[in-house]
Coordinates of C-alpha atoms in Angstrom, one line a residue:
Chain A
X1 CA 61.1 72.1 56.1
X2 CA 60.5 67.9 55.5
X3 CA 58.5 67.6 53.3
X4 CA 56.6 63.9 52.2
X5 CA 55.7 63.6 48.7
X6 CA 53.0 61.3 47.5
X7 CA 52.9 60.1 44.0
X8 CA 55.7 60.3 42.4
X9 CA 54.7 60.6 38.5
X10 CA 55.1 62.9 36.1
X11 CA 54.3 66.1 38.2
X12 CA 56.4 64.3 41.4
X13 CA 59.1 64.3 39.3
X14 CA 59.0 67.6 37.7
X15 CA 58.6 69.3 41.1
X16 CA 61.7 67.4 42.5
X17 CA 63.3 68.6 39.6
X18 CA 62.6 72.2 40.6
X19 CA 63.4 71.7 44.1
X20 CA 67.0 70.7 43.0
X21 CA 66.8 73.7 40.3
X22 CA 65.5 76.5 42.7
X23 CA 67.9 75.5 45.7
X24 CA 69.6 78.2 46.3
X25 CA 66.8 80.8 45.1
X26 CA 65.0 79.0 48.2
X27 CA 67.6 79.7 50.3
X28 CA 68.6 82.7 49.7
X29 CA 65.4 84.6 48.9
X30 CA 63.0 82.8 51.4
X31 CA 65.5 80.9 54.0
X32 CA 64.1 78.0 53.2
X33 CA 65.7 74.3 53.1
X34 CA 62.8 72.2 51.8
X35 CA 64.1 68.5 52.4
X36 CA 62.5 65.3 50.9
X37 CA 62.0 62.7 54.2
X38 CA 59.8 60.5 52.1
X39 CA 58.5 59.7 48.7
X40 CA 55.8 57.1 48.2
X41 CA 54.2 55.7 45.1
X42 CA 52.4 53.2 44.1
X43 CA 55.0 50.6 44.4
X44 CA 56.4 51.7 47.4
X45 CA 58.8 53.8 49.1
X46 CA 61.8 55.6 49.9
X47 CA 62.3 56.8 53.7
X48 CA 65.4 58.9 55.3
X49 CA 64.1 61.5 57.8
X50 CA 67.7 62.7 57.1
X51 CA 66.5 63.6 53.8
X52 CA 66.9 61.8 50.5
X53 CA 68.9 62.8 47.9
X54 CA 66.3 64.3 45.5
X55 CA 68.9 63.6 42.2
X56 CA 69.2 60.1 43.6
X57 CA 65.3 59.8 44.0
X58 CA 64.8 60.7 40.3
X59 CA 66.9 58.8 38.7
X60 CA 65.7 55.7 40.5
X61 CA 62.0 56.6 39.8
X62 CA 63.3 56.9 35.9
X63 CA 65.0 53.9 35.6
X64 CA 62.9 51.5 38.1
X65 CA 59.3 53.8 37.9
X66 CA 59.4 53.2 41.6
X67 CA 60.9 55.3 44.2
X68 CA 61.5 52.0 46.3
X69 CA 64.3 51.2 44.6
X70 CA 66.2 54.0 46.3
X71 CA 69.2 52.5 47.2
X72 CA 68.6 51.2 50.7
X73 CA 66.3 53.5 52.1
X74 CA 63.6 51.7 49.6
X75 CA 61.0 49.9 50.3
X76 CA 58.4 47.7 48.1
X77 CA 54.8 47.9 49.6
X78 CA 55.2 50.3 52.1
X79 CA 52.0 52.7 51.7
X80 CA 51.0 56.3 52.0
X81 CA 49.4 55.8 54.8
X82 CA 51.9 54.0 56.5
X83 CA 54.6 57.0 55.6
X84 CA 52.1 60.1 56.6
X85 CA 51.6 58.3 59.9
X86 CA 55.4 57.2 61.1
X87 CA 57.3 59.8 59.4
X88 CA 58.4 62.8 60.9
X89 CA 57.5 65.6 58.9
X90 CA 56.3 69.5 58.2
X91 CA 54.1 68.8 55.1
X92 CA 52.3 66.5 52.9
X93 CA 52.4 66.7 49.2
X94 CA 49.4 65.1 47.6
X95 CA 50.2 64.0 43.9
X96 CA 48.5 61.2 43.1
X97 CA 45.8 60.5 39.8
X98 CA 42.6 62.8 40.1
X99 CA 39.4 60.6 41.3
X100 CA 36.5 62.6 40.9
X101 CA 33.9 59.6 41.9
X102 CA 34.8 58.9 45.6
X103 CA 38.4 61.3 45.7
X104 CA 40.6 58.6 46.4
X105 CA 42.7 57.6 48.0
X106 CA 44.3 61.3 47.6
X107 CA 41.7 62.2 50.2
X108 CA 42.1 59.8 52.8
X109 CA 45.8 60.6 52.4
X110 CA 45.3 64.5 53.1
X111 CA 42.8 63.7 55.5
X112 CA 45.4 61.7 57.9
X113 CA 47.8 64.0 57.2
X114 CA 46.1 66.4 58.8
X115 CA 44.9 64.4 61.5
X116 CA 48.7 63.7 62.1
X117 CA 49.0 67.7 62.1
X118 CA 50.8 67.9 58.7
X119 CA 50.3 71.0 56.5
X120 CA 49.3 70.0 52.8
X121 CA 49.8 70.9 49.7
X122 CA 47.6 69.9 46.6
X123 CA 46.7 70.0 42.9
X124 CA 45.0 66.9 43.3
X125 CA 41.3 67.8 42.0
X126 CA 39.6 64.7 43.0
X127 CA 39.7 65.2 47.1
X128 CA 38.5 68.8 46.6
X129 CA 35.4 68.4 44.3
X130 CA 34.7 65.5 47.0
X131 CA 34.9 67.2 50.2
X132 CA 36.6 70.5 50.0
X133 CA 34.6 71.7 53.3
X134 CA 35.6 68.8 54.9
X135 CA 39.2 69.9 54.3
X136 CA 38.9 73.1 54.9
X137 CA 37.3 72.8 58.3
X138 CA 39.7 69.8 59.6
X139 CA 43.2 71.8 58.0
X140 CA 41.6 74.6 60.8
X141 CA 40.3 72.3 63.2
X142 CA 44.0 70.7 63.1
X143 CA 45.4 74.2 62.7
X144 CA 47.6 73.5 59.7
X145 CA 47.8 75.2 56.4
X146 CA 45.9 74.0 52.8
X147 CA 46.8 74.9 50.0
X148 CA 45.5 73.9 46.4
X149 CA 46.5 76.2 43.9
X150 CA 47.8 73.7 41.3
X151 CA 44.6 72.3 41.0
X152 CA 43.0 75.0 38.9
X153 CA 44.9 77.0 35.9
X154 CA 48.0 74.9 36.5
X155 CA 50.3 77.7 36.8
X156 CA 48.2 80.4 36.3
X157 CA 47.9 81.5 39.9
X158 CA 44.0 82.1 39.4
X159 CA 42.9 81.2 43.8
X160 CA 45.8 83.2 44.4
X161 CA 45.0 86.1 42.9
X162 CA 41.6 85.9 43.6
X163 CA 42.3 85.2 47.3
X164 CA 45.1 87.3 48.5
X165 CA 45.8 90.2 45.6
X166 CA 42.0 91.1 45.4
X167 CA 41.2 90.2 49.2
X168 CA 39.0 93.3 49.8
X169 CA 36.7 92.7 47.3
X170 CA 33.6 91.1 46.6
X171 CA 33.8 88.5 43.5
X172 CA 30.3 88.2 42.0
X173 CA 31.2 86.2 39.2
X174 CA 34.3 84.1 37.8
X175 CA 34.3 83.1 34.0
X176 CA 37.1 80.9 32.6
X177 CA 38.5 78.7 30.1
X178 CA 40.2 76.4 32.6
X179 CA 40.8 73.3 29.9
X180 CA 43.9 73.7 27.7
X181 CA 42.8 70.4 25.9
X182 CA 39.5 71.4 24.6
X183 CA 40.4 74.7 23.9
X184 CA 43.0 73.7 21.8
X185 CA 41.1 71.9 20.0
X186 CA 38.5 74.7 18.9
X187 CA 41.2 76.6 18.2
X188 CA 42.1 74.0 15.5
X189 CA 38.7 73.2 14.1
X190 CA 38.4 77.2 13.7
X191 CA 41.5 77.7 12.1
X192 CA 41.5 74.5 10.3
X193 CA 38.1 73.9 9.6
X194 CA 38.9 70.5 10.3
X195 CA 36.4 68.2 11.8
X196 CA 36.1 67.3 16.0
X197 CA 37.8 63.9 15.7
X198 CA 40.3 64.5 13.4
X199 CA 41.8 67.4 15.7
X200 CA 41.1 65.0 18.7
X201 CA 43.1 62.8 17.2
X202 CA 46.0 65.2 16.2
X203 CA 46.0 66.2 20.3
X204 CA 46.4 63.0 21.3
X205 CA 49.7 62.7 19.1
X206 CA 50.9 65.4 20.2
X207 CA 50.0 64.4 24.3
X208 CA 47.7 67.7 24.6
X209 CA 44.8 65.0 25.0
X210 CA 45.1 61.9 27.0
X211 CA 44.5 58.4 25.3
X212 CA 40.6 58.7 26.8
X213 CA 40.0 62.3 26.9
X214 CA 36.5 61.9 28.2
X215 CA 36.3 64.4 31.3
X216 CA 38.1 67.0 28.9
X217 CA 35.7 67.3 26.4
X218 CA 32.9 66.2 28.1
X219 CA 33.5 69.7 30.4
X220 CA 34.1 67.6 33.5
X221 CA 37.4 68.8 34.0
X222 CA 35.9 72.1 33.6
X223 CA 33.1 71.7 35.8
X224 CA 36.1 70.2 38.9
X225 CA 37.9 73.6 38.7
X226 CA 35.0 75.4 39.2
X227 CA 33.6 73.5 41.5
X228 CA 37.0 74.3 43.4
X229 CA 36.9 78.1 42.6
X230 CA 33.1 78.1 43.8
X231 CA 34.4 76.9 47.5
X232 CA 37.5 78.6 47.1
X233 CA 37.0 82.0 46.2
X234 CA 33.0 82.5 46.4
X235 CA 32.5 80.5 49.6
X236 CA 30.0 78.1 48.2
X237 CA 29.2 74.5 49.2
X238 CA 29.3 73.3 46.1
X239 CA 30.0 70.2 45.0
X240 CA 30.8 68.3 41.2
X241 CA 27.2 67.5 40.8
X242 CA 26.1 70.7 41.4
X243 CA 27.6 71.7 37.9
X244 CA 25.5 72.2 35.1
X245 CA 28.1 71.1 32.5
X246 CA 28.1 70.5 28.5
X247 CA 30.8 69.5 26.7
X248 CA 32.0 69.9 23.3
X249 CA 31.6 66.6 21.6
X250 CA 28.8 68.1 19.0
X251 CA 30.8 71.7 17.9
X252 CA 31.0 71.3 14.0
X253 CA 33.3 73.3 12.0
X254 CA 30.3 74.6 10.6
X255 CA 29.4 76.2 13.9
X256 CA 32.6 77.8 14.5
X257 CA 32.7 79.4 10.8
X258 CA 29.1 80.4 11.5
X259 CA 30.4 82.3 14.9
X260 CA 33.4 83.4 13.1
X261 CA 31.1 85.2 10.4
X262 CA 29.7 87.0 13.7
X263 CA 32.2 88.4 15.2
X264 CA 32.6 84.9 17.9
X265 CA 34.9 82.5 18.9
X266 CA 33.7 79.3 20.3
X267 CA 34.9 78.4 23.7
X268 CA 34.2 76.1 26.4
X269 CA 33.6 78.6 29.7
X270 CA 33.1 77.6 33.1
X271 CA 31.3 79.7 34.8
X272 CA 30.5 80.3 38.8
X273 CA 28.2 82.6 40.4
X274 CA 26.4 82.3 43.8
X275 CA 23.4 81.0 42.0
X276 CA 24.2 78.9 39.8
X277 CA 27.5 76.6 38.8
X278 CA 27.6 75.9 34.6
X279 CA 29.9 74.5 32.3
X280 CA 29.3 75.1 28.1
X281 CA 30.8 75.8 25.0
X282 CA 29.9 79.5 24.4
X283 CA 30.2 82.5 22.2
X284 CA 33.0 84.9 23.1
X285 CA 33.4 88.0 21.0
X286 CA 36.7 88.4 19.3
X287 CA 39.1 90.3 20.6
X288 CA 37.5 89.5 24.4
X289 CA 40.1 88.6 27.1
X290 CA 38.6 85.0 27.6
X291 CA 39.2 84.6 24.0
X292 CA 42.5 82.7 24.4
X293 CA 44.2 80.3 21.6
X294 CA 45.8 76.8 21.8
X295 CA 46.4 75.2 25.1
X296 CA 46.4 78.8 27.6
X297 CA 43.6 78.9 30.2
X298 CA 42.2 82.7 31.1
X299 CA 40.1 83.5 34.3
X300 CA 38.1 86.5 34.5
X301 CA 36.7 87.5 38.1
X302 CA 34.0 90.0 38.0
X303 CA 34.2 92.0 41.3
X304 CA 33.2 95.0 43.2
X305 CA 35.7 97.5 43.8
X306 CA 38.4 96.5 41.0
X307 CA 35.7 95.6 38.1
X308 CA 37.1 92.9 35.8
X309 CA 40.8 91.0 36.1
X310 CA 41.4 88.5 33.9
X311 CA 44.4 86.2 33.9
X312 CA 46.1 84.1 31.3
X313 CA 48.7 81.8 31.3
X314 CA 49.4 77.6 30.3
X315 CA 47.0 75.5 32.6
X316 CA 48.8 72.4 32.3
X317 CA 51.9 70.6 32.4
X318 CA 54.3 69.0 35.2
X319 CA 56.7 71.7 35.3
X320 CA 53.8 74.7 34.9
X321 CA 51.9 73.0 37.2
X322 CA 55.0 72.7 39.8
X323 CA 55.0 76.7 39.8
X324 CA 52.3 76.5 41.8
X325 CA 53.3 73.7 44.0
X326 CA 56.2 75.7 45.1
X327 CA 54.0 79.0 45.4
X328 CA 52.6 77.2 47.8
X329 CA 55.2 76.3 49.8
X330 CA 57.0 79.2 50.2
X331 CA 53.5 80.6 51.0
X332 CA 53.2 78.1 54.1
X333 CA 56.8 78.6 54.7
X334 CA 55.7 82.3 54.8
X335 CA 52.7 82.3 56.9
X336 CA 54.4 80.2 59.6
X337 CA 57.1 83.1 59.8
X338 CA 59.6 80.1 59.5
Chain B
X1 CA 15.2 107.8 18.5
X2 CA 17.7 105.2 16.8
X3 CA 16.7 104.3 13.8
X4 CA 18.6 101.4 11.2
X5 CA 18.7 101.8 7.6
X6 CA 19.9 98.6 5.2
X7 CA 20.0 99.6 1.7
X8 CA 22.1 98.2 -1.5
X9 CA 24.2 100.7 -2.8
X10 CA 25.4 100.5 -6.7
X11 CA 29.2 99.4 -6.5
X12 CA 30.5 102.5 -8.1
X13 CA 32.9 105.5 -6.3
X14 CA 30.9 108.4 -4.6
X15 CA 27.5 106.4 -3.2
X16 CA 28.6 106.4 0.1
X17 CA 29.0 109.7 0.6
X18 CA 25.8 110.6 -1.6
X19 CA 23.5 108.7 1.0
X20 CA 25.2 110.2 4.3
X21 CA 24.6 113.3 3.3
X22 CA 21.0 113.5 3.6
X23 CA 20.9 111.8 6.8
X24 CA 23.1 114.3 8.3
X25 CA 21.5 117.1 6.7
X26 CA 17.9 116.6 7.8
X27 CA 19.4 116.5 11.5
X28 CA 20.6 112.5 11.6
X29 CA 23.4 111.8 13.8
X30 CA 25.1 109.0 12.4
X31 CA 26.8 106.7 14.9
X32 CA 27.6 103.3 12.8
X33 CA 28.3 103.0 9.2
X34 CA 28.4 99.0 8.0
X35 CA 29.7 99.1 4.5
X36 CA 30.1 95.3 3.3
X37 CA 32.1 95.3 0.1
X38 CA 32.7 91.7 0.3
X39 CA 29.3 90.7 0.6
X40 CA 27.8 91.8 -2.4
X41 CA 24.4 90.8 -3.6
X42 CA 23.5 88.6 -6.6
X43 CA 23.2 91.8 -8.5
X44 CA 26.6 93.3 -7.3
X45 CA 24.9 95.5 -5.1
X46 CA 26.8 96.8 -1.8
X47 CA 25.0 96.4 1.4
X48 CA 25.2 99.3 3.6
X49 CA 22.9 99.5 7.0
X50 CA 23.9 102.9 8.5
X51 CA 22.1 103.9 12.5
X52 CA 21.5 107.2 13.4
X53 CA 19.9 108.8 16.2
X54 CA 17.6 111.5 15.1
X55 CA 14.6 113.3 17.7
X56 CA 11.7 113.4 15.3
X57 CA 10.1 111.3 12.8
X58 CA 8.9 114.5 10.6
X59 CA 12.9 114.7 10.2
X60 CA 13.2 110.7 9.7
X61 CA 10.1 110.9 6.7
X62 CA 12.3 113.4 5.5
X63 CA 15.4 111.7 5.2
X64 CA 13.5 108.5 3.8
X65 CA 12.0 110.6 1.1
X66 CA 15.2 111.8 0.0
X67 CA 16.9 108.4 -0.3
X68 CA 14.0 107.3 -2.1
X69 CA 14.5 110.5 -4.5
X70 CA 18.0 109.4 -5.5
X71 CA 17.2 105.8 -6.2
X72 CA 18.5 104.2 -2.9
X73 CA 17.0 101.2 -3.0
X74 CA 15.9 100.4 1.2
X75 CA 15.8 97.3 2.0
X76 CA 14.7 97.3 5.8
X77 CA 13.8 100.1 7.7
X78 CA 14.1 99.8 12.2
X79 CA 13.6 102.0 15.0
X80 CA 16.5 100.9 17.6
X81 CA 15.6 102.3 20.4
X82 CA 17.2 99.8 22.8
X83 CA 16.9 96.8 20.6
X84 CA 19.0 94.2 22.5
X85 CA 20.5 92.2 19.8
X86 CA 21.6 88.0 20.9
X87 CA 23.3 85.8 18.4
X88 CA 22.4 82.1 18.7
X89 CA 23.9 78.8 17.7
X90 CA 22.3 75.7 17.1
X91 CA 23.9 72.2 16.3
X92 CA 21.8 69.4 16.0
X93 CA 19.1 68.0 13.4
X94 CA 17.9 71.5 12.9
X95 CA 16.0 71.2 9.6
X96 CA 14.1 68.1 10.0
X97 CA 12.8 69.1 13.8
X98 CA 10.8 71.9 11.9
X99 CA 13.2 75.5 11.8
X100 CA 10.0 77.2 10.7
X101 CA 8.1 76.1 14.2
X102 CA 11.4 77.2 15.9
X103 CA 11.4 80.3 14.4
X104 CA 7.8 80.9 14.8
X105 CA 7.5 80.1 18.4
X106 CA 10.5 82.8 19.5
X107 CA 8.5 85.4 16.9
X108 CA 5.2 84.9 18.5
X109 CA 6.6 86.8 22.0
X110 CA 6.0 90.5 21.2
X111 CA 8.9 92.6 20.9
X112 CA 10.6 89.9 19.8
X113 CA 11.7 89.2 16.2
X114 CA 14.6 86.7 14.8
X115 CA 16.0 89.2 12.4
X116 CA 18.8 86.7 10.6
X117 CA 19.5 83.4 10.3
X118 CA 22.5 81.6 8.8
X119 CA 22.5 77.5 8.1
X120 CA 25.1 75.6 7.4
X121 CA 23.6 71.8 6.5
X122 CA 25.8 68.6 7.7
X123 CA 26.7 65.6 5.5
X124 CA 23.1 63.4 5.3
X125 CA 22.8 61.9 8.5
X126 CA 24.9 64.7 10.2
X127 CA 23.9 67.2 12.3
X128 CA 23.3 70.9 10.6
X129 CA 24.6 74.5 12.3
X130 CA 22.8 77.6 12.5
X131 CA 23.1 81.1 13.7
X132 CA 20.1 83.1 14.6
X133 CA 20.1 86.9 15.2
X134 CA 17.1 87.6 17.4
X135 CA 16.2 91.3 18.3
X136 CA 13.9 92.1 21.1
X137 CA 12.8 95.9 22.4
X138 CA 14.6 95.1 25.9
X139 CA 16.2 93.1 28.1
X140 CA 13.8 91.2 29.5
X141 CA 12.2 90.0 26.0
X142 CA 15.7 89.5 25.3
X143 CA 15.9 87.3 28.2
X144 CA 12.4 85.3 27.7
X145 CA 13.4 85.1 23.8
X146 CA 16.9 83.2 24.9
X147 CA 14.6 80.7 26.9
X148 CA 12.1 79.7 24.6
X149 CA 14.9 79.2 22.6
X150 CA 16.1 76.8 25.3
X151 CA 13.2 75.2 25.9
X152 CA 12.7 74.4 22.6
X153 CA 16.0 73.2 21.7
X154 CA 15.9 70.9 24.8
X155 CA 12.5 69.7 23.4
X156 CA 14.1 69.2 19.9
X157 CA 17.8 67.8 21.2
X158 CA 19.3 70.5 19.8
X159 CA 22.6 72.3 21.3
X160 CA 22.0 76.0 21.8
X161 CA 25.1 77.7 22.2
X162 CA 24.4 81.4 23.7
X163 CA 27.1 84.2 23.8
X164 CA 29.1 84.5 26.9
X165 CA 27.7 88.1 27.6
X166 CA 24.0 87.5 28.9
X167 CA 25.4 84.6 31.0

């Protein structure tokens, strides 16, 4: 399968890396020969519809941070668009920085690729709290495959499992923490006692938090993944704004030792029901399945027929998250009966 | 019906047992014993809040009488019958935006009482914590007790932080 791969940061790199690492599991398990025609990034990029030499690719994106220094086959200011429209190839990877205002320009990429009848594979939040209808009804319009997983619980395959393991039943209600940042740090201010900024602050050393950490703890984050599970698994039209959302900025220690004396843990939940979308810090009684600690995200759907499932696992990071970028590919690979 | 019994029990080997016994003989069927060593009263005294179901209050009066006979001292008597019980948190400037009117205006809806209520103050300047128990005879009290608690937190800019289960 040729695959194009946009953006070509951190989680580009770490799902080349798996490629190369999972070669002959692909091949021997599923048949299938994923080769790299094209990577784009910012800068630029590198083109061989023979396939590029994924080692190659990385080490040039390391040591240039552009995949258009691939040695001739790279190209300074040639542009996604430009690559999804003259390159052959099977599928579109979508990896570019989350936009939640407008989606771009990952949506305008998945969109012409698509148009060009290229199957595409996301964890790109931004295009899908934007227009995820939109998607949905051109990938079938176009008659290519969509897939997303990536973009909520990392590798935790939470629209998987929702969608294909409990397909014949009806989910009335999905509760979650879907942020490993902010629930690390109320795990730390309960454990520690230690007050919201100076935990912030030990995240961002570490890299659990990003240098402006905004959409984590203001619940945004929170609020995009269940915008996407609202679409996804309860057929909704929702959209961001649709999202009731409160973050966790004001949680004191106090609070949490107060909850604590109860028999509670404070978490920030996501929660998404046909009537109403919200996003909040909450009280989860100990010893409850959503009551994770440190970075792990857990996803309880509540349904007809198999009552509660919850699932747990580490929401975020290049190489988690590339688990479910190659889910999906063998999926596609699958469904096509290639 | 389910009744609730809080008493203070003398720290000393043997009261436990001494006060179960009369509930279960007069016809009590005990279903929770809360025995909280470590939160002892200013006089050493052991809390103890023990619910039991029993069908009649004749056999209730009874069982009351008896405690009272061996010194027990009660400190809250309840019927349970379906008490729905929600735990609240507030953050926010909870003191100086009146706690007493807040308290008041959840109390005033009948069936509805907020039975507990823990406050941790911030630094001057900061914002305070609090944790309210509120008990209500059903659901649906419970339910218009958690939004006048909303309403008046919005009103007040204070966070309310509800448990996960009545969401």
């Amino acid at each position: 399968m040729r695959l194009i791969m946009i953006g070509f940061g951190n989680l580009g790199r770490a799902f080349g890396r798996s490629l190369l690492e999972k070669k002959e599991f692909l091949l021997t398990n599923y048949g299938l020969t994923p080769s790299v025609v094209a990577a784009v990034d910012e800068y630029g990029a590198a083109v061989d519809e023979g396939g590029l030499d994924v080692k190659k690719l990385l080490k040039t994106a390391e040591k240039a941070n552009t995949v258009a220094d691939y040695p001739a086959r790279g190209k300074k200011g040639r542009s996604a668009l430009e690559v999804i429209e003259e390159v052959e190839a099977d599928l579109v990877f979508e990896l570019t920085p989350t936009n939640i205002k407008n989606g771009e320009p990952g949506l305008t990429h998945i969109k012409k690729a698509m148009m060009a009848g290229r199957h595409v594979i996301t964890s790109n939040k931004g295009p899908l709290v934007v227009a995820f209808r939109e998607l949905d009804r051109l990938a079938k319009q176009k008659g290519v495959e969509f897939r997303y997983s990536g973009s909520v619980g990392g590798a935790v395959p939470v629209i998987g499992l929702a969608k294909k393991m409990l397909a014949g039943n009806m989910v009335h209600a999905i509760r979650g923490v879907l942020n490993g940042t902010t629930n690390y740090i109320l795990t730390r201010m309960s454990k520690e006692g230690a007050p919201f900024d100076v935990v912030l602050r030990e995240a961002q050393e570490l890299g659990i938090a990003e240098k402006d950490p905004t959409l984590d703890i203001e619940g945004t984050d929170t609020a995009c993944k269940i915008t996407i599970l609202a679409n996804a698994v309860l057929g909704i039209s929702a959209k961001l704004k649709d999202v009731k959302v409160v973050g966790i900025r004001r949680i004191r220690p106090e609070a949490i030792r107060l909850a604590q004396e109860a028999g509670y843990a404070v978490k920030l939940i996501g929660v998404a029901k046909r009537d109403s979308l919200e996003v909040g810090p909450k009280l989860v009684p100990v010893g409850h399945p959503l009551a994770v600690g440190g970075t792990l995200n857990a996803v309880t759907f509540e349904t007809d027929l198999a009552r509660e499932v919850t699932i747990t696992g580490f929401g975020a990071g290049p190489r988690e998250t590339s688990s479910a970028l190659l889910g999906d590919l063998i999926d596609i690979h699958t469904a096509l009966g290639d | 019906m389910l009744v609730r019994i809080e008493m203070e029990l003398e720290d000393v080997p043997g009261q436990l047992v001494k006060v179960l016994d009369p509930i279960s003989r007069f016809g009590g069927n005990i279903q929770n014993v809360v025995h909280q060593r470590d939160r002892k009263t200013p006089l050493g005294r052991v809390p103890v809040t023990v619910i039991f179901d029993v069908d009649e209050r004749a056999r209730l009066n009874r069982i009351i009488a008896a405690l009272r006979n061996m010194g027990i001292r009660i400190t809250r008597i309840g019927e349970r019958e379906g008490m729905v019980k929600s735990i609240v948190l507030m953050i926010g400037h909870i003191i100086h935006t009146d706690i007493r009117d807040t308290i008041d205006r959840v109390n005033v809806i009948r069936g509805v009482m907020v039975s507990d209520l823990s406050l941790a103050m911030g630094a001057v300047g900061e914002e305070s914590a609090a944790r309210a128990t509120i008990m209500a005879s059903d659901e649906k009290r419970a339910r218009a007790a958690l939004s006048r608690l909303e309403k008046i937190a919005g009103e007040k800019k204070l966070l309310m932080i509800t448990s996960l289960e009545g969401m």
